[in-house]
mmCIF file of C-alpha atoms in Angstrom:
data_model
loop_
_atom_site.group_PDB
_atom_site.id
_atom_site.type_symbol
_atom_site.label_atom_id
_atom_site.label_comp_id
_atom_site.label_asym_id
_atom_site.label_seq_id
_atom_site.Cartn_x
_atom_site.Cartn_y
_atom_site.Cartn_z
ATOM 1 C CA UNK A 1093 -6.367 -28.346 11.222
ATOM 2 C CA UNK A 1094 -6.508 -25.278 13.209
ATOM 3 C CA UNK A 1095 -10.556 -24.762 13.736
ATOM 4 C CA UNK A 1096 -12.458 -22.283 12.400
ATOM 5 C CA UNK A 1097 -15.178 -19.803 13.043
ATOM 6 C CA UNK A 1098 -18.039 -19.479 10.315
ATOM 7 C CA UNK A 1099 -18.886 -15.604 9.123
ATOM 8 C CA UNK A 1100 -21.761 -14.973 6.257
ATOM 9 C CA UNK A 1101 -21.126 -18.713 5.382
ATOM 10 C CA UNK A 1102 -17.070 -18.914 5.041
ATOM 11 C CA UNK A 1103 -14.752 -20.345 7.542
ATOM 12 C CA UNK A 1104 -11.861 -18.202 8.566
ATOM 13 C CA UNK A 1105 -8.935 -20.264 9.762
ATOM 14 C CA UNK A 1106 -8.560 -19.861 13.736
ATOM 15 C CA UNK A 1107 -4.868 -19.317 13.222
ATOM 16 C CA UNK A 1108 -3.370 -17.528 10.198
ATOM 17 C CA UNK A 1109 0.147 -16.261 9.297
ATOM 18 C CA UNK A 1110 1.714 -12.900 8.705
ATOM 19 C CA UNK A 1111 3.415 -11.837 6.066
ATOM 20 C CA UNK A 1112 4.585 -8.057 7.200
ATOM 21 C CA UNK A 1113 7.911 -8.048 7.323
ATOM 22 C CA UNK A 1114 9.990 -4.993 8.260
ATOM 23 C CA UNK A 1115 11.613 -3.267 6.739
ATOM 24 C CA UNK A 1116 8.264 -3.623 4.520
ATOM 25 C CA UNK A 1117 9.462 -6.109 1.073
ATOM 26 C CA UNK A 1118 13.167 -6.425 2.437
ATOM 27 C CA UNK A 1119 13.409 -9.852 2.206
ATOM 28 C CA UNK A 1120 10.804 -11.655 -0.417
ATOM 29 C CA UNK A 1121 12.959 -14.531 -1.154
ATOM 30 C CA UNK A 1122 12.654 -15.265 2.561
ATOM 31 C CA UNK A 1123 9.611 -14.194 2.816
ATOM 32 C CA UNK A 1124 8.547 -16.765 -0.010
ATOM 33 C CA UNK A 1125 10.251 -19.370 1.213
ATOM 34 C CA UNK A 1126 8.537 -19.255 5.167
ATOM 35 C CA UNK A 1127 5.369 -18.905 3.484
ATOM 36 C CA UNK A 1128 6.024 -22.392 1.453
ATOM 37 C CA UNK A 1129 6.907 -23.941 4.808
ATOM 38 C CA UNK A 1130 3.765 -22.752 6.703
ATOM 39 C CA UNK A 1131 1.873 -23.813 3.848
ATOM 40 C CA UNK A 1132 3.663 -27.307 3.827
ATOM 41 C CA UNK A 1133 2.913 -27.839 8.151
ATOM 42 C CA UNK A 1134 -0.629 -26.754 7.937
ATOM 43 C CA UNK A 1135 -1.038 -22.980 7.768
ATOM 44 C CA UNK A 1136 -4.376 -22.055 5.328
ATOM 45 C CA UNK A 1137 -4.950 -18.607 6.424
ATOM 46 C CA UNK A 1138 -2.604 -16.194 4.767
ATOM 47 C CA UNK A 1139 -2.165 -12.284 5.909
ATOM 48 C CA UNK A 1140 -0.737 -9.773 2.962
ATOM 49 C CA UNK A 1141 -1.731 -5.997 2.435
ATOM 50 C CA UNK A 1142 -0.582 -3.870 -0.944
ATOM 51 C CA UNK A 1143 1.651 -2.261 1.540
ATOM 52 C CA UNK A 1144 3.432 -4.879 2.856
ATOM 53 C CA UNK A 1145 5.045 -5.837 -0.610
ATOM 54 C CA UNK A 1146 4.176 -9.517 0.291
ATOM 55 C CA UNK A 1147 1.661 -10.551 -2.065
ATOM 56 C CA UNK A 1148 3.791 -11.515 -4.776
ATOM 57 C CA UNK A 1149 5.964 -14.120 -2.565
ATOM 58 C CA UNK A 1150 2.898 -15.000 -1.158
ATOM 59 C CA UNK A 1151 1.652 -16.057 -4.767
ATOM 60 C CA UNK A 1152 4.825 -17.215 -5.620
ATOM 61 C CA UNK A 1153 4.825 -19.887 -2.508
ATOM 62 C CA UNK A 1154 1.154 -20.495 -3.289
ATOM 63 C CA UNK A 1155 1.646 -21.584 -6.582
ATOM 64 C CA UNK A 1156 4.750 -23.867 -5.851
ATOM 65 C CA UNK A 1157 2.952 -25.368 -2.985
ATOM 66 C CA UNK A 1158 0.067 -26.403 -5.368
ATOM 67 C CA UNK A 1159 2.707 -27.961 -7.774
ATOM 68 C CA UNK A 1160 4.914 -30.183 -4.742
ATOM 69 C CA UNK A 1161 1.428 -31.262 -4.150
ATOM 70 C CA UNK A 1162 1.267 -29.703 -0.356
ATOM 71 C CA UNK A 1163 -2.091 -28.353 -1.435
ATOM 72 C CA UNK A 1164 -4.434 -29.263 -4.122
ATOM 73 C CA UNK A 1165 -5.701 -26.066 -5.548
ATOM 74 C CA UNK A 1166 -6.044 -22.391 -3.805
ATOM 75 C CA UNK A 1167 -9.315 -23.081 -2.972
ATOM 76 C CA UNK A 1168 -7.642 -24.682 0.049
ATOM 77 C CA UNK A 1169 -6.267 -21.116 1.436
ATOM 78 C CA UNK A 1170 -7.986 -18.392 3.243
ATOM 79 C CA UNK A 1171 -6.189 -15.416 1.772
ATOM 80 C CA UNK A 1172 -6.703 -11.398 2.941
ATOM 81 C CA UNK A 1173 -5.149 -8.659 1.742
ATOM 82 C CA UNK A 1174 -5.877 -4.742 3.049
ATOM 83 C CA UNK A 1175 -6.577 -1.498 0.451
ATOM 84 C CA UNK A 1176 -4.205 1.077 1.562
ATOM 85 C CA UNK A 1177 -4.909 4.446 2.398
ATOM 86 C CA UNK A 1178 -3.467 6.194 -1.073
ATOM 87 C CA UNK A 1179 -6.744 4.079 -3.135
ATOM 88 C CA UNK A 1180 -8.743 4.896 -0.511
ATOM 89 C CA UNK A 1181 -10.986 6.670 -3.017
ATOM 90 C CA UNK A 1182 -14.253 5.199 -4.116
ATOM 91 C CA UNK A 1183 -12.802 5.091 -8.045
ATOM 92 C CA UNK A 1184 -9.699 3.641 -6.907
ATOM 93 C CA UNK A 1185 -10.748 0.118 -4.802
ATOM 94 C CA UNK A 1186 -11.492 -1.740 -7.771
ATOM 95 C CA UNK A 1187 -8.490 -1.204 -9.260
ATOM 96 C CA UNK A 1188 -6.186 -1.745 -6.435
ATOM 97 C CA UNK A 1189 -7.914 -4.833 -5.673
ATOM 98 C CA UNK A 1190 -7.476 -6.150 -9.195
ATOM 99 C CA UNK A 1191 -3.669 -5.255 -9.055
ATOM 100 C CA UNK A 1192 -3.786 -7.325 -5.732
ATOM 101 C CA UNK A 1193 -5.217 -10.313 -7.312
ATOM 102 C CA UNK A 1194 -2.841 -10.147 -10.010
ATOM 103 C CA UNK A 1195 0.303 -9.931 -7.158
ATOM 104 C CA UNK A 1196 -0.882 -12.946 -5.826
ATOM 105 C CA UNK A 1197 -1.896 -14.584 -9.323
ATOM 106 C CA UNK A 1198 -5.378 -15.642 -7.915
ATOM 107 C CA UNK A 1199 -8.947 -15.177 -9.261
ATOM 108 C CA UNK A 1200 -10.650 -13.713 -5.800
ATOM 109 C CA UNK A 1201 -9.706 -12.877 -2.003
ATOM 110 C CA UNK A 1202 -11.245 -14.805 0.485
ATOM 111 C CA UNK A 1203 -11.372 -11.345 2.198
ATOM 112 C CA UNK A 1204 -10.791 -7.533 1.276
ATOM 113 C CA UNK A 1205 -9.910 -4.825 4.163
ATOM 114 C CA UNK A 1206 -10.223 -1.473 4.751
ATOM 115 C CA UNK A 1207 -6.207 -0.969 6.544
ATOM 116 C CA UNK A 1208 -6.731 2.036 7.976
ATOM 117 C CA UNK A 1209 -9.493 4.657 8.026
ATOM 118 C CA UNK A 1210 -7.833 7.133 6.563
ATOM 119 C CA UNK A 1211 -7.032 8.080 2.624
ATOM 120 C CA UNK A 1212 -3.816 9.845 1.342
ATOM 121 C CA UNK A 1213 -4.674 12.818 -1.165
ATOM 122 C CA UNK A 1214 -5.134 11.803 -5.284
ATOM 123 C CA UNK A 1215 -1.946 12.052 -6.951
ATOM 124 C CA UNK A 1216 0.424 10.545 -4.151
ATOM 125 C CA UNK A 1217 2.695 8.009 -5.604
ATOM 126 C CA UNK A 1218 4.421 5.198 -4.257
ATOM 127 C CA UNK A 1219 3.788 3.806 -0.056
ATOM 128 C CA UNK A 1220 5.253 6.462 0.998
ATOM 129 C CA UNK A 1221 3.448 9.744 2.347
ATOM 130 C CA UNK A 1222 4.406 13.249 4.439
ATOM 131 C CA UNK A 1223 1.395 12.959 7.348
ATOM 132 C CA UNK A 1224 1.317 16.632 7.607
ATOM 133 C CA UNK A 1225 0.721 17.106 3.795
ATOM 134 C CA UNK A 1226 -1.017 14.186 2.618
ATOM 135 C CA UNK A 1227 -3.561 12.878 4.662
ATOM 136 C CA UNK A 1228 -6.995 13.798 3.967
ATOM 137 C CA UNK A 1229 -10.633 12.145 5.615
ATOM 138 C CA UNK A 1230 -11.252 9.042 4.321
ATOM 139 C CA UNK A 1231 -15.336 8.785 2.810
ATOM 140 C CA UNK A 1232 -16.236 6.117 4.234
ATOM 141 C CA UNK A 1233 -19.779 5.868 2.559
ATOM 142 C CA UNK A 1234 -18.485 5.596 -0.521
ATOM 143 C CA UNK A 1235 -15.353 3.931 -0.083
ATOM 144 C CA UNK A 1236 -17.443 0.982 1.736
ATOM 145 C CA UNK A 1237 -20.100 1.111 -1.609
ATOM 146 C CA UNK A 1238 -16.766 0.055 -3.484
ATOM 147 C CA UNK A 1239 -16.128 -2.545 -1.449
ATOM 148 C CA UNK A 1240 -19.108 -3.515 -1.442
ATOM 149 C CA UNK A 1241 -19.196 -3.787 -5.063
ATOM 150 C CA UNK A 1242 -15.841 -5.159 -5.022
ATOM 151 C CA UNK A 1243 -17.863 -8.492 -3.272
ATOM 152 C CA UNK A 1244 -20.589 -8.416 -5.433
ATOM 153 C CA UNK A 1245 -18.604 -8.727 -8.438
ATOM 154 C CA UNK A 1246 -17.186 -12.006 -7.226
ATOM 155 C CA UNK A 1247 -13.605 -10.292 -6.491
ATOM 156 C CA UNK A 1248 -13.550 -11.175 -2.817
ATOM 157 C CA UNK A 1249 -15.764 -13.677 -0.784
ATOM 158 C CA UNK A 1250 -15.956 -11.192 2.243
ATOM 159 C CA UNK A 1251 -15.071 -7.489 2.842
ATOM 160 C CA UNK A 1252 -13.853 -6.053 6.324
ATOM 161 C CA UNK A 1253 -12.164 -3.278 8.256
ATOM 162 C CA UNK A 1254 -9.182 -2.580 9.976
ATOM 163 C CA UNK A 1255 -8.021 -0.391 13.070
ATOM 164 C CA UNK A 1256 -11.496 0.384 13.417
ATOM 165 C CA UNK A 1257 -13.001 1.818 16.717
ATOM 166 C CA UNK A 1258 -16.496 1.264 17.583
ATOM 167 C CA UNK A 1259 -17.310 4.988 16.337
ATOM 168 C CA UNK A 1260 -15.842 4.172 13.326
ATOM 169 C CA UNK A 1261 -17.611 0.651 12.347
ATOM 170 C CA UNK A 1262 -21.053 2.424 13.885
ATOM 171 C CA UNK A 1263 -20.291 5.072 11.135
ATOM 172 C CA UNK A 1264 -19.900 2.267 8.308
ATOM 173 C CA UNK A 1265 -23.007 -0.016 10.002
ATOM 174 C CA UNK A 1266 -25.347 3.099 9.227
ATOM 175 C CA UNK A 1267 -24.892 2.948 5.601
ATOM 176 C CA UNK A 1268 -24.063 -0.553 4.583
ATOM 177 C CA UNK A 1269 -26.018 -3.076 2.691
ATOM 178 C CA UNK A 1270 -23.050 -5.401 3.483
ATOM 179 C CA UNK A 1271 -21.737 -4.987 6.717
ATOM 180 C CA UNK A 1272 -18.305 -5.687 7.657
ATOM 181 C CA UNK A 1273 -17.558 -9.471 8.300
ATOM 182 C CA UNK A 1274 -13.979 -9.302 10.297
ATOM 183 C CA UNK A 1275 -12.704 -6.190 11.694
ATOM 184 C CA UNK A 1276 -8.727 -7.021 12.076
ATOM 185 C CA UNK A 1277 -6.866 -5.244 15.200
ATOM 186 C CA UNK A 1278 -3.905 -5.402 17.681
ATOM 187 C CA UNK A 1279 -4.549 -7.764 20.448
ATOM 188 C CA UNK A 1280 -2.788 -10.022 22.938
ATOM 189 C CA UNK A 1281 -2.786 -9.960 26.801
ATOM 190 C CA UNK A 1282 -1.304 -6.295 27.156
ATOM 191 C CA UNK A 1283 -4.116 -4.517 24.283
ATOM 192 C CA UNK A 1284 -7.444 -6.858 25.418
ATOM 193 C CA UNK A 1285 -9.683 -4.828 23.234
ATOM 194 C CA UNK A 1286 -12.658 -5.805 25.541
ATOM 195 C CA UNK A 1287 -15.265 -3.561 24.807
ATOM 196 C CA UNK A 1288 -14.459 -3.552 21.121
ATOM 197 C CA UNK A 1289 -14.465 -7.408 20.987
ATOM 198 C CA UNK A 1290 -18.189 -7.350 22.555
ATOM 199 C CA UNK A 1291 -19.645 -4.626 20.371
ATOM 200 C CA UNK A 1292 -18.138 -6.643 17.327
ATOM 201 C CA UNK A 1293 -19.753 -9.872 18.819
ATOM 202 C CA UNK A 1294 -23.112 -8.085 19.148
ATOM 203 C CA UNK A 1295 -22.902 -7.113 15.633
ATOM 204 C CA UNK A 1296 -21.968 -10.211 13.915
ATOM 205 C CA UNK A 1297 -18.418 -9.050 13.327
ATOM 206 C CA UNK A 1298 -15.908 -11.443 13.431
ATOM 207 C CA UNK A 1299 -12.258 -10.281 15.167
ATOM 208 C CA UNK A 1300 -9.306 -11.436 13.868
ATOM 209 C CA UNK A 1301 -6.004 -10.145 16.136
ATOM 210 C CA UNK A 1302 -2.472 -8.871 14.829
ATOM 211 C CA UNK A 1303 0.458 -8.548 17.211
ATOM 212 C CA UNK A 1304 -0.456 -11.229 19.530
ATOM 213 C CA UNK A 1305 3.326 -11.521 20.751
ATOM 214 C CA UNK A 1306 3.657 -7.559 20.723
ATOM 215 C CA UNK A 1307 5.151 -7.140 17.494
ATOM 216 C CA UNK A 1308 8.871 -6.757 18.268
ATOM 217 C CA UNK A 1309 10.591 -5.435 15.580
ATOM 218 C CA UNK A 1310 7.964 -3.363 13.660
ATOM 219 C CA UNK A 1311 8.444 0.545 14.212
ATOM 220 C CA UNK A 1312 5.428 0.440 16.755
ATOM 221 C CA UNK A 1313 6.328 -2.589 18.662
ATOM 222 C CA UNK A 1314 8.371 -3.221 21.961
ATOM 223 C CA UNK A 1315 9.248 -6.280 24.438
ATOM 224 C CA UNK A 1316 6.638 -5.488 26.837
ATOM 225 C CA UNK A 1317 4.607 -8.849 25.904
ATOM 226 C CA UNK A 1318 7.400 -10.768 25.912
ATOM 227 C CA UNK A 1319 8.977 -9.749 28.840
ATOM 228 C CA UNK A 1320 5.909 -9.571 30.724
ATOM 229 C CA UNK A 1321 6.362 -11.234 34.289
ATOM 230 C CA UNK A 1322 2.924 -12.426 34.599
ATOM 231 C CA UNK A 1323 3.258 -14.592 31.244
ATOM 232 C CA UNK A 1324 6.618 -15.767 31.612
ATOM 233 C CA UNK A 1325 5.345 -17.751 35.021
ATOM 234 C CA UNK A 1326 1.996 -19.104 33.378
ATOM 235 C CA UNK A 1327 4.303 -20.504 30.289
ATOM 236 C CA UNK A 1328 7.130 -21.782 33.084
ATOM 237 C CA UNK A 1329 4.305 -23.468 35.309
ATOM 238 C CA UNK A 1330 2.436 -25.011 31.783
ATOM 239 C CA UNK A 1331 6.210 -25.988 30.209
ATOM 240 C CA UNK A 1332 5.167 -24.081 26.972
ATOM 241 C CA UNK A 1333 6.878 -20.735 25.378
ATOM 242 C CA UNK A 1334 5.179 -17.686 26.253
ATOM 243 C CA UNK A 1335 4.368 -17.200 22.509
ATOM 244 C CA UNK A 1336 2.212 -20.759 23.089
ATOM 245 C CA UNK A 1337 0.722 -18.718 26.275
ATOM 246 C CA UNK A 1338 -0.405 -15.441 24.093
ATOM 247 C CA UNK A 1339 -1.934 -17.394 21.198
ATOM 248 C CA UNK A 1340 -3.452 -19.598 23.036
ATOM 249 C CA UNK A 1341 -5.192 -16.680 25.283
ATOM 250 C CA UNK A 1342 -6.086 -14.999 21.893
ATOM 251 C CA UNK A 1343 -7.436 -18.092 20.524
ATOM 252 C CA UNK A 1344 -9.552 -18.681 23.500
ATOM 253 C CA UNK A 1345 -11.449 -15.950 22.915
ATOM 254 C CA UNK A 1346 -13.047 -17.246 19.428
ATOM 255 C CA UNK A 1347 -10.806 -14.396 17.973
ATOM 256 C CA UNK A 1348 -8.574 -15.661 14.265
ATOM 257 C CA UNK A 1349 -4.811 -15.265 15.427
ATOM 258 C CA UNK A 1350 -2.289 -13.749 13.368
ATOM 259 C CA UNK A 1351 1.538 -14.506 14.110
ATOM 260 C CA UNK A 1352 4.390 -14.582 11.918
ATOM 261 C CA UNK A 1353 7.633 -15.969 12.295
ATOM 262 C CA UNK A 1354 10.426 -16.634 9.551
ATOM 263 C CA UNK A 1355 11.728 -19.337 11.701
ATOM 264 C CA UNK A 1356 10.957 -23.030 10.921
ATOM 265 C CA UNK A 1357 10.844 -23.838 14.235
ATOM 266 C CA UNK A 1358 8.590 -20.875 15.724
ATOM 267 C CA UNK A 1359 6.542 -21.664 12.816
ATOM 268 C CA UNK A 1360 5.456 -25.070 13.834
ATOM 269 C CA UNK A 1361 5.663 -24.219 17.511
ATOM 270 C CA UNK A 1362 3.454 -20.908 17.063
ATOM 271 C CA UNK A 1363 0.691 -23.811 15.807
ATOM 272 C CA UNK A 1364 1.012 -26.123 18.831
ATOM 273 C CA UNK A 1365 -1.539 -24.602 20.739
ATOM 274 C CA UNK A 1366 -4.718 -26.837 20.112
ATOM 275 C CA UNK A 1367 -4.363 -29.842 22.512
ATOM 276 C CA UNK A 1368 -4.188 -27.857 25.990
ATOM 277 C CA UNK A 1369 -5.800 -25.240 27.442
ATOM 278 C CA UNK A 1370 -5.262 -22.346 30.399
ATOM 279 C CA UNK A 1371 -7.180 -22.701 33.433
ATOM 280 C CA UNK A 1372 -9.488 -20.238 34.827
ATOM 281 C CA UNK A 1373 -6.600 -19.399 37.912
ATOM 282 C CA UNK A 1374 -4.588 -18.031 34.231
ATOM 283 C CA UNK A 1375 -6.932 -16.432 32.452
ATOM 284 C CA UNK A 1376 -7.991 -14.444 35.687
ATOM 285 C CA UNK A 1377 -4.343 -13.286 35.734
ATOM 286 C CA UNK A 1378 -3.825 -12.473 32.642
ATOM 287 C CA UNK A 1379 -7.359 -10.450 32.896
ATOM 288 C CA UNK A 1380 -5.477 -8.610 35.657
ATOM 289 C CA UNK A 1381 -2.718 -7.035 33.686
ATOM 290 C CA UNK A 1382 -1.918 -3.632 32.897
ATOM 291 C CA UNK A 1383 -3.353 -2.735 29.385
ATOM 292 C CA UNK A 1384 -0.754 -0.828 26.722
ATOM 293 C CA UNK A 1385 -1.407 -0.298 23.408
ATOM 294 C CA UNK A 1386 1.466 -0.665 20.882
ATOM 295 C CA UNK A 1387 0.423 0.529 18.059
ATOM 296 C CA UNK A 1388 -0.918 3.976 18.227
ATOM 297 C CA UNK A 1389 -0.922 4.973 14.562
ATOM 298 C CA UNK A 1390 1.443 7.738 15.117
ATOM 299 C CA UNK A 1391 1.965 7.842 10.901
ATOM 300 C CA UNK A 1392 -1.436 9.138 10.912
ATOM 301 C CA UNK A 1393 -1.394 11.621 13.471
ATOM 302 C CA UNK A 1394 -1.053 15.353 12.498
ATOM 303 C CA UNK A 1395 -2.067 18.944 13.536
ATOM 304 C CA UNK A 1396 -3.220 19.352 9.693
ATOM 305 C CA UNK A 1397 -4.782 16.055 9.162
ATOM 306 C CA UNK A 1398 -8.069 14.521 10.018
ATOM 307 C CA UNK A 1399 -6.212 13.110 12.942
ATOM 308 C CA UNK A 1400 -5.091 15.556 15.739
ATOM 309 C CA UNK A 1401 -3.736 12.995 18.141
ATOM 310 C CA UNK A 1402 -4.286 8.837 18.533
ATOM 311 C CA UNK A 1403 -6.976 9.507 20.882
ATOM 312 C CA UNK A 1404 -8.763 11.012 17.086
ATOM 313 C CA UNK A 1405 -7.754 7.903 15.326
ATOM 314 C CA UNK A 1406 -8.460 5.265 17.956
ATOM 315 C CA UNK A 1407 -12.029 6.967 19.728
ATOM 316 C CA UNK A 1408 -10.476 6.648 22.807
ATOM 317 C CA UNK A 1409 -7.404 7.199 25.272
ATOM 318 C CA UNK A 1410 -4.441 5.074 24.306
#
């Protein structure tokens, strides 16, 4: 078991796994079958968003986990998936969460999240989008009514946001008769998210952390985690990977912990963070480190969109 932390009377899974894979739905028979093995050493919270392409392995590897017997029934899983920004459209929630459901062959989500906040314009087809033609304000009021309704109707157990600022969730807390339970961001030891983590603490909102190793490989991420001098000597001086370090830090703070890995090993190893601890002469260093943000959002970043530069998307200098 992995812990858990308690929001609007469900327990989100400490530690969940990824399922973005990039080039996004390049590999679902892999994909699948890493998703079967996390199941079958423990893993019960489960990442997938419509544009990721993942949900049907990941309901593929659910159901043939439930009939090797590694689980007993779904009900077991924590399972999120993300509304992208092209049904970002009060009219059009519903419906993409109902084709999500019926990618991953389930009943209900355990949660439902905003991905970005931003919509692509009616009548663009397909994930892909031109940022300087396509991207148009997302309405937050009545997108979040949708999800809200989208909860109420027994389709999710909890709704949520993503890559939201403080502005942003202050916008959505002004109007909501549900608030949002998790908002989902980039964090490890290089992207802290301090001041975000307390406001969401204040407000009940419970932070669950992509890109805890830095996200190597994606077309945002970089190295700089991994190769970061600081964290290499805390993971030497404990005798644990640098991964363990990060995940462990994350974990620490009482934020969920997303990592994924299509490697059996770093699967299981990525979980081995539970029995120890860092010591206050760590966690001071790693408070001490430069902060750099990886992923800016640059997709959604246009002179003709609601988005001028990140600093528009992200409410503050990245």
């Amino acid at each position: 078991m992995t812990g858990s932390h308690d929001v609007a009377n469900t327990k989100i899974p400490m530690i969940g796994y990824g399922t973005a894979e990039y080039p996004l739905g390049s590999n679902p028979e892999i994909a699948r079958e890493s998703i079967l093995h996390a199941i079958k050493v423990g893993y019960r919270h489960f990442d997938t968003a419509a544009v990721y392409q993942s949900e049907k392995p990941l309901g593929e590897a659910i159901a043939e986990a439930i009939s090797r017997g590694f689980i007993k029934s779904r009900d077991e899983l924590f399972i999120t998936s993300k509304l992208w920004c092209k049904d970002g459209h009060h009219h059009l929630v519903l419906p993409a969460l109902q084709q999500t459901l019926k990618n991953l062959r389930i009943e209900f989500l355990d949660l439902y999240i905003i991905h970005f906040p931003v919509s692509i314009k009616l009548g663009t087809s397909g994930l892909a989008f031109d940022k300087d033609t396509d991207l148009v304000p997302m309405d937050l009021n009545s997108v979040w009514k949708a999800m809200e309704e989208c909860q109420i109707l027994g389709f999710t157990k909890l709704i949520g946001v993503s890559n939201f600022s403080i502005k942003k969730l202050q916008a959505i807390l002004s109007q909501a008769r549900i608030p949002p339970a998790v908002n989902q961001v980039e964090m490890n030891p290089l992207w802290q998210q301090k001041k975000l983590r307390e406001y969401c603490e204040e407000k009940g909102i419970h932070i669950v952390g992509y890109s805890p190793l830095g996200a190597k490989g994606t077309p945002w991420g970089s190295n700089k985690v991994m190769e970061c001098d600081v964290l290499k000597q805390i993971a030497q001086d404990k005798g644990k990977t640098l991964a363990q370090i990060c995940l462990r830090w994350v974990y620490e703070q009482g934020v969920s912990v997303l990592v994924k890995s299509f490697n059996k090993e770093r699967i299981q190893e990525n979980m081995d963070i539970l029995d120890w601890k860092l010591n206050s002469e760590d966690t001071q260093k790693i408070s001490e480190i430069p902060q750099h943000k990886g992923c800016l959002g640059v997709q959604f970043v246009s002179q003709n969109g609601p988005f001028k530069c990140p600093a528009d998307l992200w409410d503050e200098e990245v």
